[in-house]
mmCIF file of C-alpha atoms and ligand atoms in Angstrom:
data_model
loop_
_atom_site.group_PDB
_atom_site.id
_atom_site.type_symbol
_atom_site.label_atom_id
_atom_site.label_comp_id
_atom_site.label_asym_id
_atom_site.label_seq_id
_atom_site.Cartn_x
_atom_site.Cartn_y
_atom_site.Cartn_z
ATOM 1 C CA MET A 11 32.640 57.807 136.719
ATOM 2 C CA LEU A 12 34.631 59.684 139.391
ATOM 3 C CA THR A 13 31.600 61.684 140.498
ATOM 4 C CA ALA A 14 29.496 58.525 140.681
ATOM 5 C CA LEU A 15 32.142 57.044 142.955
ATOM 6 C CA GLY A 16 31.876 60.032 145.311
ATOM 7 C CA ALA A 17 34.923 62.007 144.190
ATOM 8 C CA ASP A 18 34.948 65.772 143.667
ATOM 9 C CA ALA A 19 35.862 65.746 139.961
ATOM 10 C CA VAL A 20 36.781 68.872 138.003
ATOM 11 C CA PRO A 21 38.113 69.325 134.465
ATOM 12 C CA VAL A 22 41.712 70.486 134.141
ATOM 13 C CA ARG A 23 42.636 72.664 131.170
ATOM 14 C CA ARG A 24 44.775 75.404 132.733
ATOM 15 C CA GLU A 25 47.782 75.392 135.006
ATOM 16 C CA ARG A 26 45.940 77.136 137.862
ATOM 17 C CA GLU A 27 43.396 74.289 137.896
ATOM 18 C CA LEU A 28 46.170 71.888 138.862
ATOM 19 C CA ASP A 29 46.316 73.504 142.314
ATOM 20 C CA ARG A 30 42.841 72.145 143.070
ATOM 21 C CA ILE A 31 43.492 68.487 142.392
ATOM 22 C CA ALA A 32 44.958 65.595 144.355
ATOM 23 C CA GLY A 33 45.019 63.215 141.409
ATOM 24 C CA LEU A 34 44.424 63.213 137.669
ATOM 25 C CA VAL A 35 42.691 61.000 135.132
ATOM 26 C CA ILE A 36 44.038 61.465 131.618
ATOM 27 C CA PRO A 37 41.210 60.087 129.500
ATOM 28 C CA GLY A 38 41.051 58.557 126.057
ATOM 29 C CA GLY A 39 41.129 60.801 123.042
ATOM 30 C CA GLU A 40 44.090 61.600 120.868
ATOM 31 C CA SER A 41 47.546 61.694 122.425
ATOM 32 C CA THR A 42 49.036 63.847 119.655
ATOM 33 C CA VAL A 43 46.437 66.546 120.356
ATOM 34 C CA MET A 44 46.826 66.237 124.124
ATOM 35 C CA ASP A 45 50.559 66.679 123.676
ATOM 36 C CA LYS A 46 50.186 69.777 121.490
ATOM 37 C CA LEU A 47 47.577 71.394 123.742
ATOM 38 C CA SER A 48 49.440 70.624 126.959
ATOM 39 C CA ARG A 49 52.467 72.397 125.519
ATOM 40 C CA ALA A 50 50.488 75.294 124.035
ATOM 41 C CA PHE A 51 48.688 75.921 127.337
ATOM 42 C CA GLY A 52 51.780 75.576 129.516
ATOM 43 C CA LEU A 53 50.536 72.442 131.255
ATOM 44 C CA ARG A 54 53.299 70.098 130.220
ATOM 45 C CA GLU A 55 56.011 71.118 132.694
ATOM 46 C CA PRO A 56 53.655 71.627 135.691
ATOM 47 C CA LEU A 57 52.129 68.216 134.996
ATOM 48 C CA ARG A 58 55.540 66.586 134.745
ATOM 49 C CA ALA A 59 56.488 68.167 138.059
ATOM 50 C CA ARG A 60 53.310 66.907 139.765
ATOM 51 C CA ILE A 61 53.850 63.390 138.368
ATOM 52 C CA ALA A 62 57.465 63.442 139.576
ATOM 53 C CA ALA A 63 56.215 64.569 143.007
ATOM 54 C CA GLY A 64 53.997 61.477 143.257
ATOM 55 C CA MET A 65 50.529 62.694 142.250
ATOM 56 C CA PRO A 66 48.310 59.696 141.448
ATOM 57 C CA VAL A 67 47.489 59.592 137.741
ATOM 58 C CA TYR A 68 45.344 57.125 135.833
ATOM 59 C CA GLY A 69 45.718 57.124 132.043
ATOM 60 C CA THR A 70 43.260 55.320 129.786
ATOM 61 C CA CYS A 71 44.188 54.665 126.155
ATOM 62 C CA ALA A 72 45.560 58.034 124.907
ATOM 63 C CA GLY A 73 46.096 58.820 128.603
ATOM 64 C CA LEU A 74 48.291 55.722 128.922
ATOM 65 C CA ILE A 75 50.312 56.974 125.953
ATOM 66 C CA MET A 76 50.749 60.351 127.681
ATOM 67 C CA LEU A 77 52.002 58.601 130.841
ATOM 68 C CA SER A 78 54.486 56.336 129.057
ATOM 69 C CA ASP A 79 58.188 57.091 129.043
ATOM 70 C CA ARG A 80 58.583 55.751 125.490
ATOM 71 C CA VAL A 81 56.176 55.624 122.540
ATOM 72 C CA LEU A 82 56.396 53.853 119.175
ATOM 73 C CA ASP A 83 54.516 54.964 116.042
ATOM 74 C CA ALA A 84 54.359 58.460 117.469
ATOM 75 C CA LEU A 85 54.240 61.559 115.282
ATOM 76 C CA PRO A 86 57.793 62.845 114.633
ATOM 77 C CA ASP A 87 57.634 65.619 117.221
ATOM 78 C CA GLN A 88 55.259 63.885 119.638
ATOM 79 C CA GLN A 89 56.222 64.007 123.310
ATOM 80 C CA THR A 90 54.683 62.324 126.307
ATOM 81 C CA LEU A 91 54.536 63.450 129.910
ATOM 82 C CA GLY A 92 56.131 60.187 130.991
ATOM 83 C CA GLY A 93 56.259 58.589 134.404
ATOM 84 C CA LEU A 94 55.555 54.959 133.579
ATOM 85 C CA ASP A 95 58.670 52.944 132.735
ATOM 86 C CA VAL A 96 57.047 51.359 129.683
ATOM 87 C CA THR A 97 57.148 51.482 125.895
ATOM 88 C CA VAL A 98 53.744 51.714 124.208
ATOM 89 C CA ARG A 99 52.849 51.400 120.552
ATOM 90 C CA ARG A 100 50.070 53.682 119.316
ATOM 91 C CA ASN A 101 47.184 52.239 117.313
ATOM 92 C CA ALA A 102 48.622 48.764 117.868
ATOM 93 C CA PHE A 103 45.431 46.956 116.862
ATOM 94 C CA GLY A 104 44.758 48.923 113.668
ATOM 95 C CA ASN A 105 42.307 51.691 112.961
ATOM 96 C CA GLN A 106 38.865 52.584 114.291
ATOM 97 C CA THR A 107 37.124 49.629 112.634
ATOM 98 C CA ASP A 108 39.494 47.239 114.398
ATOM 99 C CA SER A 109 38.201 48.356 117.785
ATOM 100 C CA PHE A 110 36.923 45.501 119.944
ATOM 101 C CA GLU A 111 35.726 44.428 123.385
ATOM 102 C CA THR A 112 37.047 41.523 125.418
ATOM 103 C CA ASP A 113 37.151 40.096 128.945
ATOM 104 C CA LEU A 114 40.367 40.410 130.919
ATOM 105 C CA ASP A 115 41.718 39.138 134.197
ATOM 106 C CA VAL A 116 43.364 41.945 136.156
ATOM 107 C CA ALA A 117 45.838 41.122 138.894
ATOM 108 C CA LEU A 118 44.506 43.862 141.196
ATOM 109 C CA PHE A 119 40.906 42.675 141.332
ATOM 110 C CA ASP A 120 38.982 39.715 142.654
ATOM 111 C CA GLY A 121 35.641 38.877 141.118
ATOM 112 C CA PRO A 122 34.516 38.680 137.534
ATOM 113 C CA PRO A 123 36.811 39.576 134.638
ATOM 114 C CA VAL A 124 36.974 43.148 133.392
ATOM 115 C CA HIS A 125 34.952 43.760 130.235
ATOM 116 C CA ALA A 126 37.220 46.125 128.344
ATOM 117 C CA ALA A 127 36.678 48.294 125.235
ATOM 118 C CA PHE A 128 39.717 48.861 123.017
ATOM 119 C CA ILE A 129 39.285 51.859 120.692
ATOM 120 C CA ARG A 130 42.276 52.539 118.428
ATOM 121 C CA ALA A 131 44.153 51.393 121.473
ATOM 122 C CA PRO A 132 47.856 51.260 122.259
ATOM 123 C CA VAL A 133 49.602 48.152 123.558
ATOM 124 C CA VAL A 134 52.455 48.021 126.060
ATOM 125 C CA GLU A 135 55.352 46.507 124.130
ATOM 126 C CA GLU A 136 57.939 46.650 126.889
ATOM 127 C CA VAL A 137 57.587 46.878 130.670
ATOM 128 C CA GLY A 138 60.686 48.329 132.300
ATOM 129 C CA PRO A 139 61.939 47.264 135.735
ATOM 130 C CA ALA A 140 60.112 50.034 137.606
ATOM 131 C CA ALA A 141 56.668 49.127 136.207
ATOM 132 C CA GLU A 142 54.455 46.083 136.631
ATOM 133 C CA ALA A 143 52.090 44.452 134.130
ATOM 134 C CA ILE A 144 48.689 43.850 135.719
ATOM 135 C CA SER A 145 46.735 42.508 132.748
ATOM 136 C CA VAL A 146 47.533 40.741 129.496
ATOM 137 C CA LEU A 147 45.520 39.634 126.473
ATOM 138 C CA ASP A 148 45.271 35.914 125.631
ATOM 139 C CA ASP A 149 48.252 36.363 123.286
ATOM 140 C CA GLY A 150 50.371 37.750 126.135
ATOM 141 C CA ARG A 151 50.378 41.395 125.074
ATOM 142 C CA VAL A 152 50.312 43.754 128.071
ATOM 143 C CA VAL A 153 47.317 46.098 128.277
ATOM 144 C CA ALA A 154 47.386 47.380 131.880
ATOM 145 C CA VAL A 155 50.292 48.530 134.044
ATOM 146 C CA ARG A 156 50.985 50.254 137.308
ATOM 147 C CA GLN A 157 53.977 51.878 138.916
ATOM 148 C CA GLY A 158 53.609 53.381 142.366
ATOM 149 C CA THR A 159 50.739 55.858 142.159
ATOM 150 C CA LEU A 160 50.546 55.659 138.354
ATOM 151 C CA LEU A 161 48.054 53.410 136.596
ATOM 152 C CA GLY A 162 47.563 52.908 132.876
ATOM 153 C CA THR A 163 45.183 50.854 130.732
ATOM 154 C CA SER A 164 45.083 50.441 126.948
ATOM 155 C CA PHE A 165 41.314 50.194 127.169
ATOM 156 C CA HIS A 166 38.380 52.222 128.483
ATOM 157 C CA PRO A 167 36.783 50.603 131.537
ATOM 158 C CA GLU A 168 34.328 53.487 131.998
ATOM 159 C CA ILE A 169 32.598 52.765 128.675
ATOM 160 C CA THR A 170 31.511 49.303 129.757
ATOM 161 C CA GLY A 171 30.463 50.345 133.274
ATOM 162 C CA GLU A 172 33.525 48.832 134.938
ATOM 163 C CA THR A 173 34.217 50.784 138.143
ATOM 164 C CA ARG A 174 37.097 48.913 139.728
ATOM 165 C CA PHE A 175 39.972 50.803 138.079
ATOM 166 C CA HIS A 176 38.583 54.174 139.110
ATOM 167 C CA GLU A 177 37.833 52.858 142.615
ATOM 168 C CA TYR A 178 41.418 51.647 142.848
ATOM 169 C CA PHE A 179 42.687 55.022 141.565
ATOM 170 C CA LEU A 180 40.710 56.814 144.293
ATOM 171 C CA THR A 181 42.425 54.661 146.948
ATOM 172 C CA LEU A 182 45.757 56.094 145.767
ATOM 173 C CA LEU A 183 44.781 59.695 146.588
HETATM 174 N N1 LIG B 224 44.821 56.267 119.006
HETATM 175 C C1 LIG B 224 44.752 57.302 119.994
HETATM 176 C C2 LIG B 224 46.121 57.936 120.230
HETATM 177 O O1 LIG B 224 47.070 57.569 119.626
HETATM 178 C C3 LIG B 224 44.192 56.781 121.307
HETATM 179 C C4 LIG B 224 42.741 56.354 121.154
HETATM 180 C C5 LIG B 224 41.940 56.385 122.428
HETATM 181 O O2 LIG B 224 42.281 57.070 123.397
HETATM 182 N N2 LIG B 224 40.843 55.664 122.445
HETATM 183 O O3 LIG B 224 46.249 58.820 121.029
#
């Protein structure tokens, strides 16, 4: 998605690779594994420092969990990188078979609604004073937030061909 939008996108797995980047997308996947690997490979503290220094970061799904200051239904020793003043609940909609797609209005965008895929997705249960909800489900649950140069969505816009979140992220660089 980033390459298609004209960005120079590179994978980041090692600390030295952080020197090359102006912003970071933390994708979907499994936040417990991301947490363990980021600690095992010495990425956790450098990433926290870059986030604190204002690097733009966009977290989707597990990436949103990694960016959240507080997480519910985490594994006992699970840590996040933090940055977003929110509380998320992991797997808030159930397991893999409870995954779904829906249309969402997003406060940042004009035009048609966002068609969003939720895959074992988290939900934002509490939005602290520093963060802002930018999209909610019909039942009022928050599924997209931003705070300064940080952006987080419970869902995967890239899976459904939605480009606007990544375009917006690139404007933050
Ligand atoms: N359930 C996963 C987690 O807790 C997130 C799933 C996803 O990123 N699609 O990290």
